XYZ file of C-alpha atoms in Angstrom:
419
model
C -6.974 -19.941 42.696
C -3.118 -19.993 42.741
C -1.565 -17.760 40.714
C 1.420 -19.466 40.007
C 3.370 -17.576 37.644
C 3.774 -14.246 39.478
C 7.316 -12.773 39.196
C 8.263 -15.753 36.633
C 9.364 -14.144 33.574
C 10.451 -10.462 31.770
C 8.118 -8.296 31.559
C 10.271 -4.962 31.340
C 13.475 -5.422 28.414
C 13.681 -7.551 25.220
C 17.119 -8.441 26.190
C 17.134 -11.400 29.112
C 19.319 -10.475 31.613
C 22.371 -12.872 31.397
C 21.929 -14.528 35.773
C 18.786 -15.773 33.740
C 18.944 -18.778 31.720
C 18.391 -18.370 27.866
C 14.976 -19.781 28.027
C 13.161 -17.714 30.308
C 9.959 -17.035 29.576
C 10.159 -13.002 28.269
C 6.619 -11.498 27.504
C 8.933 -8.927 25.466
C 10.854 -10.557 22.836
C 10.270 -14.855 23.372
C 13.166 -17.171 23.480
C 13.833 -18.536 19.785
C 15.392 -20.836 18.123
C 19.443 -19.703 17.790
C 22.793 -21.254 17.055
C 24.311 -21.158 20.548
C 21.374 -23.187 22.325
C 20.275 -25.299 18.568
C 21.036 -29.240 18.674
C 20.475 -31.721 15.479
C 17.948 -34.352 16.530
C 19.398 -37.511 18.693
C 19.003 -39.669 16.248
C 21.584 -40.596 13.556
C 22.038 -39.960 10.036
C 19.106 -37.840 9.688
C 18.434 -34.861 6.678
C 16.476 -31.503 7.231
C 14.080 -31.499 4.535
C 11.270 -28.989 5.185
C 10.569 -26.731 7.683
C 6.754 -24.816 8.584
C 7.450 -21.916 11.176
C 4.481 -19.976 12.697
C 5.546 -16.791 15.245
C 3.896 -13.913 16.978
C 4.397 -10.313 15.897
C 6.834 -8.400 17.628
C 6.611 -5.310 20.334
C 3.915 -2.569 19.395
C 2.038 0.483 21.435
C -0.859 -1.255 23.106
C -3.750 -2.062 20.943
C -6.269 -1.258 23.935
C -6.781 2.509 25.207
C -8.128 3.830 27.869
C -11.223 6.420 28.063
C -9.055 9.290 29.003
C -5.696 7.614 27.781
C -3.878 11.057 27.085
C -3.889 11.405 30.614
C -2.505 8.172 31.490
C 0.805 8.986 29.325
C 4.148 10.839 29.892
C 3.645 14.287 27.788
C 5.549 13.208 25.288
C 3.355 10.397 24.379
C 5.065 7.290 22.077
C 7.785 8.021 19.230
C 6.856 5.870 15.795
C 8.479 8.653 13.546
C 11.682 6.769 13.926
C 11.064 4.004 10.807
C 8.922 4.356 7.495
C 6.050 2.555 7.191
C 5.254 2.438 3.687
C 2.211 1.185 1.490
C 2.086 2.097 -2.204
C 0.959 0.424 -5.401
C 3.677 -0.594 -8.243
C 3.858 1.726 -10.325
C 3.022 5.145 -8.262
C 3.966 7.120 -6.086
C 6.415 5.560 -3.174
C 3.783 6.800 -0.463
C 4.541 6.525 3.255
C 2.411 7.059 6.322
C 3.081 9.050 9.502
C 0.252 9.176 11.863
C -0.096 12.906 13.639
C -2.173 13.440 16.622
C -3.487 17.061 16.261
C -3.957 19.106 20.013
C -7.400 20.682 18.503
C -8.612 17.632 18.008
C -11.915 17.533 19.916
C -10.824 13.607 20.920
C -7.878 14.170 21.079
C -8.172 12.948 25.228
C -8.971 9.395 23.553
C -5.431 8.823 22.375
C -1.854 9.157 23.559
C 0.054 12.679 22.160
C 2.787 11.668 19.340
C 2.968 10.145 16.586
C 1.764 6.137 17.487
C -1.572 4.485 16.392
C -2.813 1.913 18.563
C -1.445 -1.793 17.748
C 1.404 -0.263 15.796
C 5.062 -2.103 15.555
C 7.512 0.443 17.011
C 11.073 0.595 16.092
C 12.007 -1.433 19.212
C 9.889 -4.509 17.940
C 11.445 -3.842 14.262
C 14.577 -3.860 15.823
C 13.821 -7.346 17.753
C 12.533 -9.287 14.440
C 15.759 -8.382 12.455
C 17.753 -9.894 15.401
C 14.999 -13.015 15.277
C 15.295 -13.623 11.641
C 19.727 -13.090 12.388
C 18.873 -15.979 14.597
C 16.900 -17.889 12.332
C 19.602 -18.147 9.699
C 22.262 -18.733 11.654
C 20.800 -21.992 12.412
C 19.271 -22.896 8.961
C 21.637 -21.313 6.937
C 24.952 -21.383 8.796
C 24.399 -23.914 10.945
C 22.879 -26.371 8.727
C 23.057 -25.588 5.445
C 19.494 -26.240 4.674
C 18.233 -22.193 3.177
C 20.638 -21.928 0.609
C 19.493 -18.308 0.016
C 16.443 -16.140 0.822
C 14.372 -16.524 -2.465
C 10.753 -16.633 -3.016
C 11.357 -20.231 -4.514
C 12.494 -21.694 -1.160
C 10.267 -19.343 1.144
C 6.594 -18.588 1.590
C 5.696 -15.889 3.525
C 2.175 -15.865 5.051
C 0.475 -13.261 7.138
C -2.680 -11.521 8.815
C -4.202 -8.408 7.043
C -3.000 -6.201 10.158
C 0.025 -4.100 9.306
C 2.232 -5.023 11.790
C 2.388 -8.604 10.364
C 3.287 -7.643 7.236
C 5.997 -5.194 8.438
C 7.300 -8.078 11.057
C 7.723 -10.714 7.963
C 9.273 -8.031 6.022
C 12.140 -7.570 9.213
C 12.481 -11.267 9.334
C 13.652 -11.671 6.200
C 16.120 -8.875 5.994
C 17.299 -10.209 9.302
C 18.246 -12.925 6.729
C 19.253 -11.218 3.954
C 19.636 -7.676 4.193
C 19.956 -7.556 0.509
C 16.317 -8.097 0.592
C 15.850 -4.430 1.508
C 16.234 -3.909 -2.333
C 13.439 -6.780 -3.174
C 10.093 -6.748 -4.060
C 8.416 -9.678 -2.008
C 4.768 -11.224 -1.985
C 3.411 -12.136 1.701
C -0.347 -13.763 1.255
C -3.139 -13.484 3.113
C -6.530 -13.904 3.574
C -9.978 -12.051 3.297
C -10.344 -10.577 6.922
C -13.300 -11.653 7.079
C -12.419 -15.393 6.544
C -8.695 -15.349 7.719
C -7.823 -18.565 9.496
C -4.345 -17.435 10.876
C -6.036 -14.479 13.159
C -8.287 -16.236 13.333
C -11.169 -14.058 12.116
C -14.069 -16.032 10.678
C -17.681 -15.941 12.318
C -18.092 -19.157 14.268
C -21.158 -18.216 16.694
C -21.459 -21.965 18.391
C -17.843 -21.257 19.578
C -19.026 -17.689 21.092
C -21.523 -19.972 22.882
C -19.442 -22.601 24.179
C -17.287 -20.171 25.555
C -19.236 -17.938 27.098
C -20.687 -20.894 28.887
C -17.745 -21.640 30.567
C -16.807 -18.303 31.637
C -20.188 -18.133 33.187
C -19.240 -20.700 35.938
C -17.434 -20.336 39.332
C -14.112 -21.950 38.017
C -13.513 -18.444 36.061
C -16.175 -15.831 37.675
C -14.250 -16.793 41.288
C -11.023 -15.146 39.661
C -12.997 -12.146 39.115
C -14.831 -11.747 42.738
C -11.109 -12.643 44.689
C -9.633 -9.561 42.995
C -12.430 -7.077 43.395
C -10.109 -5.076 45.364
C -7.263 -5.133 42.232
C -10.025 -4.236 40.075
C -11.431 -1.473 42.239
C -8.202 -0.059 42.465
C -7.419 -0.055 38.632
C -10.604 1.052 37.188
C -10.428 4.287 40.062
C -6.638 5.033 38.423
C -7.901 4.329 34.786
C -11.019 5.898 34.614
C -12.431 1.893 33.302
C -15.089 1.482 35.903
C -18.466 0.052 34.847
C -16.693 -0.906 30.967
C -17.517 -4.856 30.589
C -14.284 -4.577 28.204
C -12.622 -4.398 31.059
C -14.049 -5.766 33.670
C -14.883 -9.241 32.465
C -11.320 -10.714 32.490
C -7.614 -8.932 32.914
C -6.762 -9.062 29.001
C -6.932 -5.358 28.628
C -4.807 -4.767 31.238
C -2.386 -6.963 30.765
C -1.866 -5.169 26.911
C -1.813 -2.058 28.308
C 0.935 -2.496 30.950
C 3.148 -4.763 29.077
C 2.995 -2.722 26.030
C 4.445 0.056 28.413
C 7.067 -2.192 30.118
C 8.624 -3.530 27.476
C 9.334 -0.303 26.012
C 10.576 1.137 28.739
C 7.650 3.294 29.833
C 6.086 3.902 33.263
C 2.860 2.442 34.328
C 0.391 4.901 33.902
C -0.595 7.122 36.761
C -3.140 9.295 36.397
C -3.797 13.252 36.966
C -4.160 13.073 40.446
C -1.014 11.588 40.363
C -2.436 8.314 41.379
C -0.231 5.719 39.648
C -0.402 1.733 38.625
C 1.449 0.237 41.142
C 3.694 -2.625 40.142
C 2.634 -5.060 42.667
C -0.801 -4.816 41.230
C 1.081 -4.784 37.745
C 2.599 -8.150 38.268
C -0.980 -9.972 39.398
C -2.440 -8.826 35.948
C 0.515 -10.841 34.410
C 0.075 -13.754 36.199
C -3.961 -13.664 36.008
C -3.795 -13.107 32.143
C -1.393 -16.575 32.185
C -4.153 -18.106 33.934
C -7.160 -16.274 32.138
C -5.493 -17.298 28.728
C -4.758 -21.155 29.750
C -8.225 -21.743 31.323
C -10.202 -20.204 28.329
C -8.072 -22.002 25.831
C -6.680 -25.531 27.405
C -7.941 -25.804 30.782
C -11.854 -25.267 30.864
C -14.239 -27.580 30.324
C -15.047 -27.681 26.491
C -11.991 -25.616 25.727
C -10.525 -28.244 23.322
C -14.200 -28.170 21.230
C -14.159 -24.187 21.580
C -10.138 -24.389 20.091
C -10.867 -26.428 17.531
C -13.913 -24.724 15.959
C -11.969 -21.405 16.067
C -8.828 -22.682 15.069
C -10.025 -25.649 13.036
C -9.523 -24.336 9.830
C -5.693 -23.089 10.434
C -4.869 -26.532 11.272
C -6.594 -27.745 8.208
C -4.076 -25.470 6.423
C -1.379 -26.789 8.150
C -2.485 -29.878 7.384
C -2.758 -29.463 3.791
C 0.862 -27.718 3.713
C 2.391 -31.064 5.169
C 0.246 -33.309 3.149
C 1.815 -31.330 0.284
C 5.465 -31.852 1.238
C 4.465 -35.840 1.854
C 3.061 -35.637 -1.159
C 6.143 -34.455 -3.165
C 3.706 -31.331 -4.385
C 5.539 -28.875 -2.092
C 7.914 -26.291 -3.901
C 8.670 -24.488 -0.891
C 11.617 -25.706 1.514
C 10.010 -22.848 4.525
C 6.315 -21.805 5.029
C 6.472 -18.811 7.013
C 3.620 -17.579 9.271
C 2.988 -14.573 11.275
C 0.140 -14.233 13.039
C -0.713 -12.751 16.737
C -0.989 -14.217 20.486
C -4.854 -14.995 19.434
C -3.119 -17.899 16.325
C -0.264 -18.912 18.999
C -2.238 -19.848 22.129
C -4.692 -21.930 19.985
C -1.571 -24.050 18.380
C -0.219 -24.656 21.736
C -2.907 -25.987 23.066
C -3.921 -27.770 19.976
C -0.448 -29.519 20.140
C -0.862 -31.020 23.446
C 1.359 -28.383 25.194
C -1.027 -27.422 27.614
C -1.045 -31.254 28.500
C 2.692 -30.794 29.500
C 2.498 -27.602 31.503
C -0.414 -25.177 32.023
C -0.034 -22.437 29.073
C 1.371 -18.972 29.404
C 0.362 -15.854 27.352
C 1.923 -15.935 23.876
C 4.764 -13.659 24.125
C 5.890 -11.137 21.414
C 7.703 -12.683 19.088
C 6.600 -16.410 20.245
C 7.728 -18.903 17.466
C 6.736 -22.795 16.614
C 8.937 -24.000 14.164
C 7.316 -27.508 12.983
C 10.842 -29.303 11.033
C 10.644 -32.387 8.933
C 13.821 -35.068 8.860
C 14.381 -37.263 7.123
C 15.783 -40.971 7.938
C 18.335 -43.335 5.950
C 14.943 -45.714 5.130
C 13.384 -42.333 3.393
C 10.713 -42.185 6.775
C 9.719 -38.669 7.398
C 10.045 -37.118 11.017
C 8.365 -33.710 12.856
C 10.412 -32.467 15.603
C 8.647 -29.369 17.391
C 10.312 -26.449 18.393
C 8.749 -24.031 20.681
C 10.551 -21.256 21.993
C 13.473 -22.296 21.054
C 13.508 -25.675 22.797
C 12.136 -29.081 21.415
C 8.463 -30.083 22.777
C 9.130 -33.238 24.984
C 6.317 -34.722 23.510
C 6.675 -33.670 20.032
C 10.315 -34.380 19.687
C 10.770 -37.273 16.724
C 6.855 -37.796 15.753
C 6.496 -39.680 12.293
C 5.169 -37.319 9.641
C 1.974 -39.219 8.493
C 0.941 -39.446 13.032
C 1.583 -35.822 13.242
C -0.102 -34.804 10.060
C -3.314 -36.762 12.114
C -2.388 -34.694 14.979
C -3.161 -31.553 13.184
C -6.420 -33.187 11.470
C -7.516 -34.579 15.144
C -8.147 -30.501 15.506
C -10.594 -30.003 12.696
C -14.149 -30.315 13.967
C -15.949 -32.411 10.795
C -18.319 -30.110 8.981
C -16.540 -27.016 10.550
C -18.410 -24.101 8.699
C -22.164 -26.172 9.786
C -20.413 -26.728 13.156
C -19.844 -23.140 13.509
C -23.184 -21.620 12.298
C -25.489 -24.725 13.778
C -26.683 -25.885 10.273
């Protein structure tokens, strides 16, 4: 296998340095849409008239840990005491949580020392979603005068159960309007259990398909070639004989860049045995391949995206049928979901048919806008990363509304459980 994308992207700052252009692919803090590098469509005469945006969360501590992972951290651990995170009910008590990580804690060797939990936004990524939704207005608002203001009547804000989400589309819209700081605003979600946007819902037939293909040579040859890299890793980590962790690179590749981006070292362990970052950059480029194989590139991929991710594009769906439909009350439908809701869109939208797909980067962003022509026809453009989708680029709103239901399986709880 050729590992293509070694060394092609940011893996280590949220800020691309300037000899790079704009656009380059930054696993830390993705390229978004923005008023210095924004155009209008080509075409003439044309009205913004709705807009549906999905993104990635933002920077967090790694949501993976190691067996011993005190010992694979600086002493002083990771730092979240530096925002509030609050959760209270109306009406009580303005509660706030601070996680503590005691030193008598009997497994206490299971977690980093300070005061992080695992999969937690840090300030950094708080700090890179205000900037995102600075960006965001500055083209919708200043730029084109379609967001008049940031109201729950124009905007609807929808999320995962996890935290982080919530807390991401809460710095998105003061990045707006920081007069929101002083607003009470809904975000929706779904059961856990049933959430389409993670997505989280049982679906065992798509279990099977997958684990079909990653039974064949075309991915188990990825895994025998670097036996050495993941000989080497699992005697620095302590990971050896963990399926977790031996079966593809993803932990890995959350471990590291969680560190990277924030500025940490790659762990080294008491021996003083350390991650080197040769070996650092090969899990980034094998987790680009690991995540475009298992969700564009392998045989029965499309059927395994589809049942997992069938039901998000059904809600999509149903969100642009709405606006066709003159039902919609909302000018912005705002999503934010994780790498696991990104990847599957991609793919379902043909990008993987353009290029082979890379790992969702924090803060990666579709924004899905609707013009309008002089003859009243509708229009989807498709804006990934900040740049128009060749392919997607002036699509007419009833074919792409058939794109989106192309990608629900008929039947799609039966086709799921095998009823």
């Amino acid at each position: 296998m050729q590992l293509e994308n070694t060394l092609r992207g940011v893996y280590d700052t949220s800020l691309t340095p300037c000899y790079l252009p704009w656009n380059t692919y930054n696993y830390c803090n993705a390229p978004h849409v923005n008023s210095n590098h924004y155009s209008k469509p080509k075409e003439s005469e044309v009205n913004l008239v709705y807009l549906n945006v999905v993104i990635r969360h933002h920077k967090r501590t790694p949501d993976n840990l190691y067996p011993g992972e005190k010992g694979l951290n600086p002493a002083s651990g990771w730092d979240c005491s530096n925002f509030i995170a609050q959760d209270y009910a109306s009406g009580t008590a303005q509660v706030y949580h601070e996680t503590i990580i005691p030193e008598w804690h009997p497994f206490a060797s299971q977690i980093w020392a300070g005061t992080c939990d695992a999969g937690q936004l840090t300030r950094q990524g708080l700090e890179d979603v205000v900037a995102h939704g600075k960006d965001f207005w500055s083209v919708y608002h200043d730029k084109l005068g379609f967001l008049e203001e940031v109201s729950e009547k124009d905007i609807y804000v929808r999320t995962t159960t996890e935290v982080r989400t919530h807390q991401v589309a809460g710095g998105f819209l003061y990045g707006m309007d920081p007069s929101t700081a002083d607003k009470k605003w809904p975000v929706y979600t779904q059961p856990e259990n049933i959430d389409a946007l993670v997505p989280s819902y049982a679906c065992p037939n798509a279990n099977s398909i997958r684990a079909a293909y990653q039974s064949v040579p075309a991915w188990t040859d990825h895994l025998t070639e670097h036996q050495d890299l993941q000989d080497r890793l699992d005697a620095t980590l302590g990971t050896g004989g963990l399926s977790a962790w031996s079966s593809w690179y993803d932990h890995f590749f959350d471990t590291f860049t969680s560190r990277t981006c924030h500025g940490h070292p790659l762990p080294c362990n008491s021996s003083g045995h350390c991650v080197l970052k040769d070996d650092a950059d090969t899990v980034f480029a094998l987790g680009d391949w690991e995540y475009n194989y298992i969700w564009n590139a392998a045989e029965n991929a499309t059927r395994y995206n589809q049942l997992t991710f069938g039901v998000m594009f059904m809600e999509l769906a149903r969100d642009f049928k709405s606006f066709q439909s003159g039902t919609e009350t909302h000018k912005l439908r705002f999503h934010v979901g994780h790498d696991g809701s990104m990847i599957r869109l991609a793919s379902g939208l043909g990008l993987g048919k353009i290029s082979p797909l890379r790992w969702p980067a924090m803060g990666s962003e579709f924004v899905m806008e609707v013009w309008r022509a002089v003859n009243n026809q509708d229009f989807v453009r498709v804006i990934h990363e900040g740049s128009p989708v060749p392919t997607l680029e002036w699509v007419p709103l009833g074919d792409f509304i058939g794109l989106l239901e192309a990608q629900i399986p008929a039947g799609i709880f039966e086709a799921c459980m095998g009823r």
